[in-house]
Each structure stands twice: as structure tokens, then as C-alpha cells.
Short mmCIF file of C-alpha atoms in Angstrom, two decimals:
data_model
loop_
_atom_site.label_atom_id
_atom_site.label_comp_id
_atom_site.label_asym_id
_atom_site.label_seq_id
_atom_site.Cartn_x
_atom_site.Cartn_y
_atom_site.Cartn_z
CA MET A 1 -56.63 -36.10 1.36
CA PHE A 2 -55.62 -33.69 -1.39
CA THR A 3 -58.10 -32.93 -4.08
CA SER A 4 -57.13 -31.93 -7.59
CA LYS A 5 -58.28 -28.43 -6.73
CA SER A 6 -56.05 -28.19 -3.63
CA ILE A 7 -53.04 -29.58 -5.52
CA PHE A 8 -53.57 -27.00 -8.24
CA SER A 9 -53.79 -24.29 -5.59
CA ILE A 10 -50.49 -25.42 -4.01
CA LEU A 11 -48.74 -25.58 -7.38
CA LYS A 12 -50.08 -22.14 -8.21
CA GLN A 13 -48.68 -20.76 -4.95
CA ILE A 14 -45.30 -22.38 -5.57
CA ILE A 15 -45.15 -20.92 -9.08
CA ILE A 16 -46.07 -17.48 -7.74
CA ASN A 17 -43.38 -17.68 -5.04
CA ILE A 18 -40.74 -18.84 -7.51
CA SER A 19 -41.75 -16.03 -9.88
CA ILE A 20 -41.49 -13.48 -7.09
CA PHE A 21 -38.04 -14.82 -6.14
CA ILE A 22 -36.83 -14.66 -9.74
CA LEU A 23 -38.19 -11.13 -10.12
CA LEU A 24 -36.44 -10.17 -6.86
CA ILE A 25 -33.12 -11.51 -8.20
CA ILE A 26 -33.62 -9.62 -11.46
CA PHE A 27 -34.51 -6.46 -9.52
CA LEU A 28 -31.41 -6.73 -7.31
CA ALA A 29 -29.21 -7.31 -10.34
CA PHE A 30 -30.74 -4.28 -12.06
CA LEU A 31 -30.29 -2.27 -8.86
CA SER A 32 -26.62 -3.27 -8.71
CA ILE A 33 -26.03 -2.21 -12.31
CA THR A 34 -27.88 1.08 -11.74
CA ILE A 35 -25.98 1.93 -8.56
CA SER A 36 -22.68 0.99 -10.20
CA TYR A 37 -23.51 3.28 -13.12
CA LEU A 38 -24.43 6.15 -10.79
CA TYR A 39 -21.32 5.58 -8.69
CA TYR A 40 -18.89 5.61 -11.57
CA SER A 41 -20.78 8.31 -13.51
CA PHE A 42 -21.46 10.83 -10.79
CA ILE A 43 -19.48 9.97 -7.67
CA LYS A 44 -16.29 8.44 -9.02
CA LYS A 45 -15.61 11.23 -11.50
CA GLU A 46 -12.27 12.01 -12.99
CA PRO A 47 -10.22 13.58 -10.21
CA THR A 48 -10.34 17.35 -10.02
CA PHE A 49 -7.10 17.56 -7.98
CA GLY A 50 -8.08 20.30 -5.58
CA LYS A 51 -6.17 21.75 -2.65
CA ASP A 52 -4.82 18.35 -1.52
CA PHE A 53 -2.72 18.32 -4.70
CA ILE A 54 -1.28 21.80 -4.30
CA ALA A 55 2.15 20.14 -4.09
CA PHE A 56 1.96 19.40 -7.82
CA GLU A 57 2.77 22.47 -9.87
CA ASN A 58 1.75 20.75 -13.09
CA LYS A 59 -1.45 18.70 -12.72
CA ASN A 60 -2.13 18.00 -16.41
CA TRP A 61 -0.51 14.56 -16.33
CA LEU A 62 -2.23 13.39 -13.13
CA ILE A 63 -5.48 12.23 -14.76
CA LYS A 64 -3.58 9.88 -17.05
CA TYR A 65 -1.36 8.82 -14.20
CA PHE A 66 -4.15 7.86 -11.80
CA GLN A 67 -5.98 6.06 -14.59
CA GLU A 68 -2.91 3.84 -14.83
CA VAL A 69 -2.77 3.54 -11.04
CA GLU A 70 -6.37 2.27 -11.06
CA LYS A 71 -5.41 -0.43 -13.57
CA VAL A 72 -2.24 -1.44 -11.73
CA LYS A 73 -4.09 -1.58 -8.41
CA ASN A 74 -6.09 -4.59 -9.58
CA LEU A 75 -3.18 -6.34 -11.31
CA VAL A 76 -2.06 -8.44 -8.37
CA TYR A 77 -1.54 -12.13 -7.77
CA TYR A 78 -0.94 -14.30 -4.72
CA ASP A 79 2.78 -14.73 -4.09
CA SER A 80 3.97 -17.22 -1.46
CA TYR A 81 5.22 -15.80 1.86
CA VAL A 82 4.75 -12.13 0.92
CA ALA A 83 1.00 -12.54 0.10
CA TRP A 84 0.76 -10.43 -3.06
CA LYS A 85 2.75 -8.93 -5.89
CA ARG A 86 2.13 -6.90 -9.07
CA LEU A 87 1.50 -8.42 -12.48
CA PRO A 88 3.39 -7.02 -15.51
CA PHE A 89 2.04 -3.72 -16.86
CA LYS A 90 3.04 -1.37 -19.66
CA GLY A 91 1.88 2.22 -19.51
CA GLU A 92 3.05 5.69 -20.38
CA LEU A 93 3.90 6.58 -16.79
CA ILE A 94 3.90 3.29 -14.89
CA ASN A 95 5.63 0.09 -15.97
CA ILE A 96 5.88 -3.20 -14.10
CA THR A 97 8.44 -5.76 -15.24
CA GLU A 98 7.85 -9.48 -15.80
CA GLU A 99 9.37 -10.00 -12.37
CA GLY A 100 6.62 -7.86 -10.85
CA ILE A 101 8.76 -4.86 -9.87
CA ARG A 102 8.44 -1.17 -10.77
CA LYS A 103 10.66 -0.22 -13.67
CA THR A 104 13.41 2.21 -12.75
CA PRO A 105 15.11 4.31 -15.47
CA GLN A 106 18.85 4.26 -14.83
CA HIS A 107 21.39 7.06 -15.20
CA HIS A 108 22.07 7.77 -18.87
CA ASN A 109 25.75 7.09 -18.31
CA LEU A 110 25.61 4.04 -16.05
CA LYS A 111 29.14 2.83 -15.38
CA GLU A 112 30.16 -0.74 -16.13
CA ASP A 113 31.30 -1.24 -12.54
CA ALA A 114 28.21 0.45 -11.07
CA LYS A 115 27.14 -0.98 -7.71
CA THR A 116 23.67 -2.48 -7.33
CA VAL A 117 21.24 -1.10 -4.75
CA TYR A 118 18.02 -2.84 -3.66
CA PHE A 119 15.30 -0.48 -2.42
CA LEU A 120 12.53 -1.98 -0.26
CA GLY A 121 9.47 -0.29 1.15
CA GLY A 122 5.78 0.32 0.61
CA SER A 123 3.90 2.61 -1.76
CA THR A 124 6.04 5.66 -0.95
CA MET A 125 9.19 3.91 -2.11
CA TRP A 126 7.30 2.18 -4.96
CA GLY A 127 6.37 5.68 -6.11
CA LEU A 128 2.64 6.30 -5.69
CA GLY A 129 2.08 9.79 -7.08
CA SER A 130 5.13 9.61 -9.34
CA SER A 131 5.97 8.36 -12.80
CA ASP A 132 8.71 5.77 -13.28
CA LYS A 133 11.37 8.45 -13.64
CA GLN A 134 10.20 10.36 -10.54
CA THR A 135 10.47 7.66 -7.86
CA ILE A 136 13.06 7.73 -5.09
CA PRO A 137 15.14 4.93 -6.70
CA ALA A 138 15.01 6.74 -10.07
CA TYR A 139 16.22 10.01 -8.57
CA PHE A 140 18.86 8.14 -6.58
CA SER A 141 20.21 6.69 -9.84
CA LYS A 142 20.14 10.14 -11.45
CA TYR A 143 21.98 11.84 -8.58
CA SER A 144 24.52 9.02 -8.21
CA LYS A 145 26.11 10.07 -11.54
CA GLY A 146 26.10 6.54 -12.90
CA ASN A 147 27.77 4.93 -9.88
CA PHE A 148 24.72 2.90 -8.85
CA LYS A 149 22.23 0.62 -10.58
CA THR A 150 18.96 0.76 -8.65
CA VAL A 151 16.34 -1.96 -8.27
CA ASN A 152 12.94 -1.00 -6.83
CA LEU A 153 11.68 -4.01 -4.86
CA ALA A 154 9.08 -1.96 -3.01
CA GLU A 155 5.42 -2.98 -3.14
CA PRO A 156 2.38 -0.88 -2.13
CA GLY A 157 1.17 -1.95 1.30
CA TYR A 158 4.22 -3.98 2.34
CA SER A 159 5.31 -3.94 5.97
CA SER A 160 8.94 -4.16 7.07
CA PHE A 161 8.52 -7.89 7.73
CA GLN A 162 7.25 -8.50 4.18
CA GLU A 163 10.26 -6.56 2.91
CA TYR A 164 12.57 -8.80 4.95
CA ILE A 165 10.94 -11.86 3.33
CA THR A 166 11.19 -10.24 -0.12
CA LEU A 167 14.89 -9.64 0.42
CA SER A 168 15.42 -13.19 1.69
CA ILE A 169 13.77 -14.65 -1.42
CA LYS A 170 15.68 -12.35 -3.75
CA LEU A 171 19.03 -13.28 -2.17
CA ALA A 172 18.12 -16.99 -2.14
CA LYS A 173 17.56 -16.74 -5.90
CA GLY A 174 21.06 -15.42 -6.38
CA GLY A 175 20.65 -11.67 -6.01
CA THR A 176 23.95 -9.93 -5.25
CA PRO A 177 23.34 -6.31 -4.24
CA ASP A 178 26.12 -4.13 -2.93
CA LEU A 179 23.68 -2.20 -0.79
CA VAL A 180 20.20 -2.82 0.65
CA ILE A 181 17.97 0.08 1.71
CA MET A 182 14.72 -0.39 3.66
CA TYR A 183 12.32 2.55 3.94
CA ASP A 184 9.69 2.06 6.67
CA GLY A 185 7.36 3.44 9.29
CA VAL A 186 4.10 4.31 7.55
CA ASN A 187 2.76 0.81 6.84
CA GLN A 188 3.46 -0.43 10.35
CA ALA A 189 0.23 1.28 11.38
CA ILE A 190 -1.72 -1.65 9.91
CA THR A 191 -0.56 -3.80 12.84
CA LEU A 192 -2.39 -1.41 15.18
CA VAL A 193 -5.79 -1.76 13.51
CA LYS A 194 -8.11 -3.19 16.17
CA GLU A 195 -8.92 -6.54 14.54
CA PHE A 196 -5.33 -7.16 13.35
CA ASN A 197 -2.17 -8.28 15.16
CA GLN A 198 1.58 -7.72 15.27
CA PHE A 199 2.29 -9.49 11.97
CA SER A 200 -0.85 -8.59 10.02
CA HIS A 201 -0.74 -7.15 6.52
CA PHE A 202 -3.15 -5.20 4.31
CA GLU A 203 -4.62 -8.21 2.49
CA GLU A 204 -5.17 -10.38 5.55
CA LYS A 205 -8.96 -10.06 5.50
CA SER A 206 -9.19 -10.82 1.79
CA ILE A 207 -7.08 -13.96 2.07
CA LYS A 208 -8.97 -15.20 5.14
CA SER A 209 -12.28 -14.69 3.35
CA ALA A 210 -11.03 -16.59 0.30
CA LEU A 211 -9.92 -19.50 2.49
CA GLU A 212 -13.30 -19.61 4.24
CA ILE A 213 -15.08 -19.82 0.88
CA LYS A 214 -12.65 -22.54 -0.15
CA LYS A 215 -13.79 -24.62 2.79
CA ILE A 216 -17.38 -24.52 1.55
CA GLN A 217 -16.76 -25.30 -2.11
CA ASP A 218 -14.21 -24.85 -4.85
CA LEU A 219 -13.52 -21.20 -5.70
CA LYS A 220 -14.16 -21.94 -9.38
CA ASN A 221 -17.88 -22.27 -8.59
CA ILE A 222 -19.86 -19.11 -7.88
CA THR A 223 -21.52 -18.94 -4.48
CA TYR A 224 -24.54 -17.01 -3.24
CA SER A 225 -22.21 -14.97 -1.02
CA ASN A 226 -20.11 -14.01 -4.06
CA TYR A 227 -23.20 -13.10 -6.05
CA PHE A 228 -24.85 -10.97 -3.41
CA TYR A 229 -21.56 -9.29 -2.52
CA SER A 230 -21.35 -8.08 -6.12
CA ILE A 231 -24.75 -6.47 -5.58
CA ILE A 232 -24.03 -5.02 -2.16
CA ASN A 233 -20.50 -3.79 -2.89
CA PRO A 234 -21.47 -0.58 -4.76
CA ILE A 235 -23.96 0.20 -1.96
CA SER A 236 -21.21 -0.34 0.60
CA LYS A 237 -19.03 2.19 -1.21
CA LEU A 238 -21.83 4.74 -1.08
CA LEU A 239 -22.52 4.13 2.61
CA GLU A 240 -18.80 4.31 3.38
CA LYS A 241 -18.73 7.87 2.07
CA ILE A 242 -21.77 8.80 4.17
CA ILE A 243 -20.66 7.30 7.51
CA LYS A 244 -16.92 7.92 7.13
CA LYS A 245 -16.96 10.95 9.42
CA ASN A 246 -18.83 9.06 12.15
CA LYS A 247 -16.71 5.90 12.29
CA GLU A 248 -15.00 4.77 15.47
CA PRO A 249 -11.22 5.14 15.82
CA LEU A 250 -9.54 2.56 13.60
CA PHE A 251 -6.42 1.99 15.66
CA ASP A 252 -5.90 0.36 19.04
CA LEU A 253 -3.23 2.46 20.71
CA ASN A 254 -2.68 0.70 24.01
CA GLU A 255 0.94 0.68 25.13
CA GLN A 256 1.57 -3.03 24.48
CA ARG A 257 0.22 -2.93 20.93
CA VAL A 258 2.40 0.06 20.04
CA TYR A 259 5.42 -1.64 21.58
CA GLU A 260 4.85 -4.84 19.58
CA SER A 261 4.45 -2.90 16.34
CA ALA A 262 7.70 -1.04 16.96
CA ILE A 263 9.45 -4.32 17.77
CA GLU A 264 8.32 -5.84 14.47
CA THR A 265 9.81 -2.92 12.56
CA ILE A 266 13.18 -3.00 14.30
CA GLU A 267 13.49 -6.80 14.33
CA SER A 268 12.72 -6.88 10.59
CA TRP A 269 15.50 -4.36 10.01
CA ALA A 270 17.88 -6.37 12.20
CA MET A 271 17.16 -9.65 10.38
CA ALA A 272 17.42 -7.96 6.98
CA LYS A 273 20.77 -6.46 7.96
CA GLN A 274 22.03 -9.84 9.10
CA ILE A 275 21.09 -11.64 5.89
CA ALA A 276 22.35 -8.77 3.72
CA ASN A 277 25.70 -8.69 5.54
CA SER A 278 26.00 -12.47 5.22
CA LYS A 279 25.95 -12.00 1.43
CA GLY A 280 28.52 -9.21 1.57
CA SER A 281 25.99 -6.40 1.18
CA LYS A 282 25.88 -3.19 3.17
CA PHE A 283 22.58 -2.27 4.83
CA ILE A 284 20.67 0.92 5.58
CA ALA A 285 17.26 1.27 7.27
CA ILE A 286 15.36 4.54 7.06
CA LEU A 287 12.58 5.74 9.33
CA GLN A 288 10.58 7.48 6.66
CA PRO A 289 8.85 10.88 6.80
CA VAL A 290 5.13 11.05 7.52
CA SER A 291 2.88 14.08 7.85
CA ALA A 292 2.22 13.48 11.58
CA ILE A 293 5.89 13.86 12.50
CA GLY A 294 7.83 17.11 12.59
CA LYS A 295 6.45 20.35 11.16
CA PRO A 296 5.80 19.81 7.45
CA LYS A 297 3.50 22.16 5.59
CA ILE A 298 0.15 20.32 5.75
CA ASP A 299 -2.50 23.00 6.35
CA HIS A 300 -4.06 21.99 3.00
CA LEU A 301 -4.86 18.47 4.25
CA ASN A 302 -7.73 17.19 6.38
CA LEU A 303 -5.98 14.48 8.39
CA ASP A 304 -7.58 11.98 10.74
CA GLU A 305 -6.65 12.70 14.37
CA ASN A 306 -6.54 9.01 15.29
CA LEU A 307 -4.07 8.38 12.46
CA ILE A 308 -1.88 11.30 13.51
CA GLU A 309 -1.79 10.04 17.11
CA THR A 310 -0.94 6.54 15.86
CA TYR A 311 2.19 7.70 14.06
CA LYS A 312 3.31 9.92 16.89
CA LEU A 313 3.16 7.04 19.36
CA LEU A 314 4.65 4.48 16.96
CA TYR A 315 7.59 6.63 15.86
CA THR A 316 8.32 7.66 19.46
CA GLU A 317 8.43 4.00 20.49
CA ILE A 318 10.69 3.02 17.58
CA LYS A 319 13.15 5.80 18.41
CA LYS A 320 13.07 4.91 22.11
CA LEU A 321 13.79 1.22 21.47
CA LEU A 322 16.66 2.05 19.12
CA LYS A 323 18.42 3.71 22.04
CA THR A 324 18.34 0.54 24.15
CA GLU A 325 21.31 -1.82 24.53
CA LYS A 326 19.40 -4.62 22.80
CA TYR A 327 19.25 -2.70 19.51
CA LYS A 328 22.62 -0.98 19.73
CA ASP A 329 23.95 -2.79 16.64
CA ILE A 330 21.03 -2.18 14.27
CA SER A 331 20.65 1.43 15.47
CA LYS A 332 23.99 2.21 13.80
CA SER A 333 22.40 1.38 10.44
CA VAL A 334 19.12 3.28 10.99
CA TYR A 335 18.69 6.85 9.76
CA ASN A 336 15.81 8.96 10.96
CA LEU A 337 14.41 11.02 8.07
CA SER A 338 11.00 11.58 9.68
CA ASN A 339 11.66 15.34 9.92
CA ILE A 340 13.17 15.79 6.47
CA PHE A 341 10.14 17.71 5.15
CA ASN A 342 10.27 20.46 7.78
CA ILE A 343 10.43 23.12 5.09
CA ASP A 344 8.14 25.89 3.90
CA LYS A 345 6.89 23.99 0.88
CA TYR A 346 3.86 21.84 0.10
CA LEU A 347 5.02 18.28 -0.52
CA TYR A 348 2.33 15.92 0.80
CA TYR A 349 -0.89 15.19 -1.08
CA ASP A 350 -2.15 12.86 1.65
CA TYR A 351 -0.93 11.63 5.04
CA CYS A 352 2.27 10.03 3.68
CA HIS A 353 2.60 10.34 -0.12
CA THR A 354 4.29 13.33 -1.72
CA SER A 355 4.84 14.86 -5.10
CA HIS A 356 8.06 14.01 -6.91
CA GLU A 357 9.64 17.03 -5.20
CA GLY A 358 9.52 15.10 -1.93
CA ASN A 359 11.15 12.11 -3.62
CA LYS A 360 13.98 14.34 -4.83
CA ILE A 361 14.68 15.50 -1.29
CA VAL A 362 14.72 11.95 0.06
CA ALA A 363 16.91 10.64 -2.77
CA LYS A 364 19.49 13.40 -2.26
CA LYS A 365 19.62 12.70 1.46
CA ILE A 366 20.11 8.97 0.85
CA ILE A 367 22.97 9.79 -1.54
CA GLU A 368 24.62 11.77 1.29
CA ILE A 369 24.21 8.84 3.67
CA VAL A 370 25.59 6.32 1.17
CA ASP A 371 28.59 8.54 0.38
CA LYS A 372 29.55 8.44 4.06
CA LEU A 373 29.55 4.64 4.03
CA LYS A 374 32.51 4.50 1.65
#
């Protein structure tokens, strides 16, 4: 039987426990804010643009540029079938249209009968590291002397299969390009990440997590997992920097996985060519340059060996399959530019992105290829 004294003692203990829990929550929240402040104040400083950015002769504009990149990075929305797309953005160096595509300045003397070219690809074609006027599509328009109107349908992170879907949707909505150009190779590596599969994309984990939360309760309501993730996230970023050098290899490079990844790339090209041709459009697929292939000048970069091996195996498999009878037709439309940066000049600032000088080289080469199609 409980006495008034024992009941008071129990209530007192409950109050103490609740107080401790509340104080713990307040402490964790304060800790999150403190760590976030330290992270953004001392670790995530304005970029200094050291030796990795030796490819940029003028670095003064880069701070402003990457500030805009940081804003654009978070301006995404879910888009059916392709998973994500950019929201509109207006900046000094980066502009995204209402349709969600990177703005491309056209030749100053664009002809009335100029042909339309759709460019598809990932961040390299989108133009990461370049202003609107320095992307591959922009330089292509400039060098075409007003003969082509260019549309940049590339999206950072897209695989060749997502590009095929993007093209299908665009054509279904009435798009009528004269030429379609797909620029691929780099983003296919995502399909070789250990926990992913042949048709995975960069946002797969995020979407799966969101769907799991949806099963528990409506996403409009905050959950404990959401709350504590907001606390842990800054800590995770700090730990990531500490353990980065000791992480296990990211990619699964067994022969079957590499084969399947190469197949996805080529089949996406083949299907894109088929649908483009059905609308009266010509088609070109480009195996894009990457630092692991050929002999580009990359002594200024500290590249991951597992990543380098991944691209060597993947590109070798793609080129091998293109020589088979099965892919005889699509191989006629594929151009291998993986060695295009074999010159004595710094172009890369990471494993696949280059300064605008690299974009100039690619654009000029594409112009040469297109001229031969006439």
C-alpha cells in the first residue's frame, strides 16, 4: 500500500527524470548549434582554391561562383521518372530557367533557320566549374557561328538512363530537336557502389529513406529520427573528414557488375538513338573524358585509387562491348573522347570536372563531329 510519503517520492523521481531528459534535449540542441557554428566558421571556410584549381588562370570569380553553386545544389524537387530536377534560380554566373534547365547564352547572330541541339549529360555537361557562358553547350553555340540553337538538358548526377528518360519526356511534350547529343561515362560509376545496383542513381538512398518515414507517419509531422538527425548531421560531417582516408573501397568491381554497368550505358544510348531517329533527329553519343583515362596532366590532384580503377575497368568494358555484333548499329553513333585531354596543360580540378578551357576543347571537337554528319 502506497503512503503519501512514497507517492511523493515517486512523483519527485519522475519530475527529476523528466527534468534530466529535458535538459539533455536542450544540451543536444545547443551542441548541434555549437558544432554547426564551428563547422561553418572554421572548417567550411571560403574556398582558398589551392593547387587543385591550378587549371583556372583567374580565380577571383570562383568564390562568387561556388557560393551560387551551394545555393543551386539545394534547389531541387522530386520529378517523376527522373527523380530530381533543379528549381529556377537567378544569379550572376548561374541561371536556371522556369523549366529547370541551365540557361545557355546563344550566338550573338543566331540564324533564323538555326538547327536545335539537345545536350544531355551529368554535371560536366551541365557545367559545374563554369559560368553560363562557359559550358560546353554555350561554347558549341559560339563556335557554330549561329547555325545551332543549343538546349542544355543536362542535370548534375544524371546517369545515361535518366538522360534517356529526360529525352523521352521532352520529345513526348513536343520537342523537335535536329540533333541529340548524350555525354556519358563518369556517372555510371554510381551503379558500381557496393549497396547499389545496375539502375541506381545518386538520390536513391534519400528517396528510400523518405518513403520509409512516410510509412511511419505523414512527412508533414516531425519525427524523432528527423530531429536527432539534425543534431547528428554536423557531427557526421566532422567524422567523415577524419575517417575519409581509412574508409573501405566504395566500388564493387567484380566482372559481372562492371559488365552490367557498361550494358546500361550502351543500351541507354541505343534507346535514345531509336527514339530520336523516330522523331527525325540525328543522334550522337560521347564517351566523355575522365582523369583516369589516357594521360592528362593530373599530378596536382590526389585521386582515389579505387575510383581510378573503377573508370579504367568500366571504360574498357564499354569499348569492348561496342565492338561486338550486338552493338554494331549504335557504335556508329558513339564517339570516344576519353583521351581528348592528353595535352600538356592543367584542365581538371577534380577527377572529372575541368575549367572552361576543357569545355572549349570538347565543344570544338563536337563541332568537328557534327560537321561530318552533314
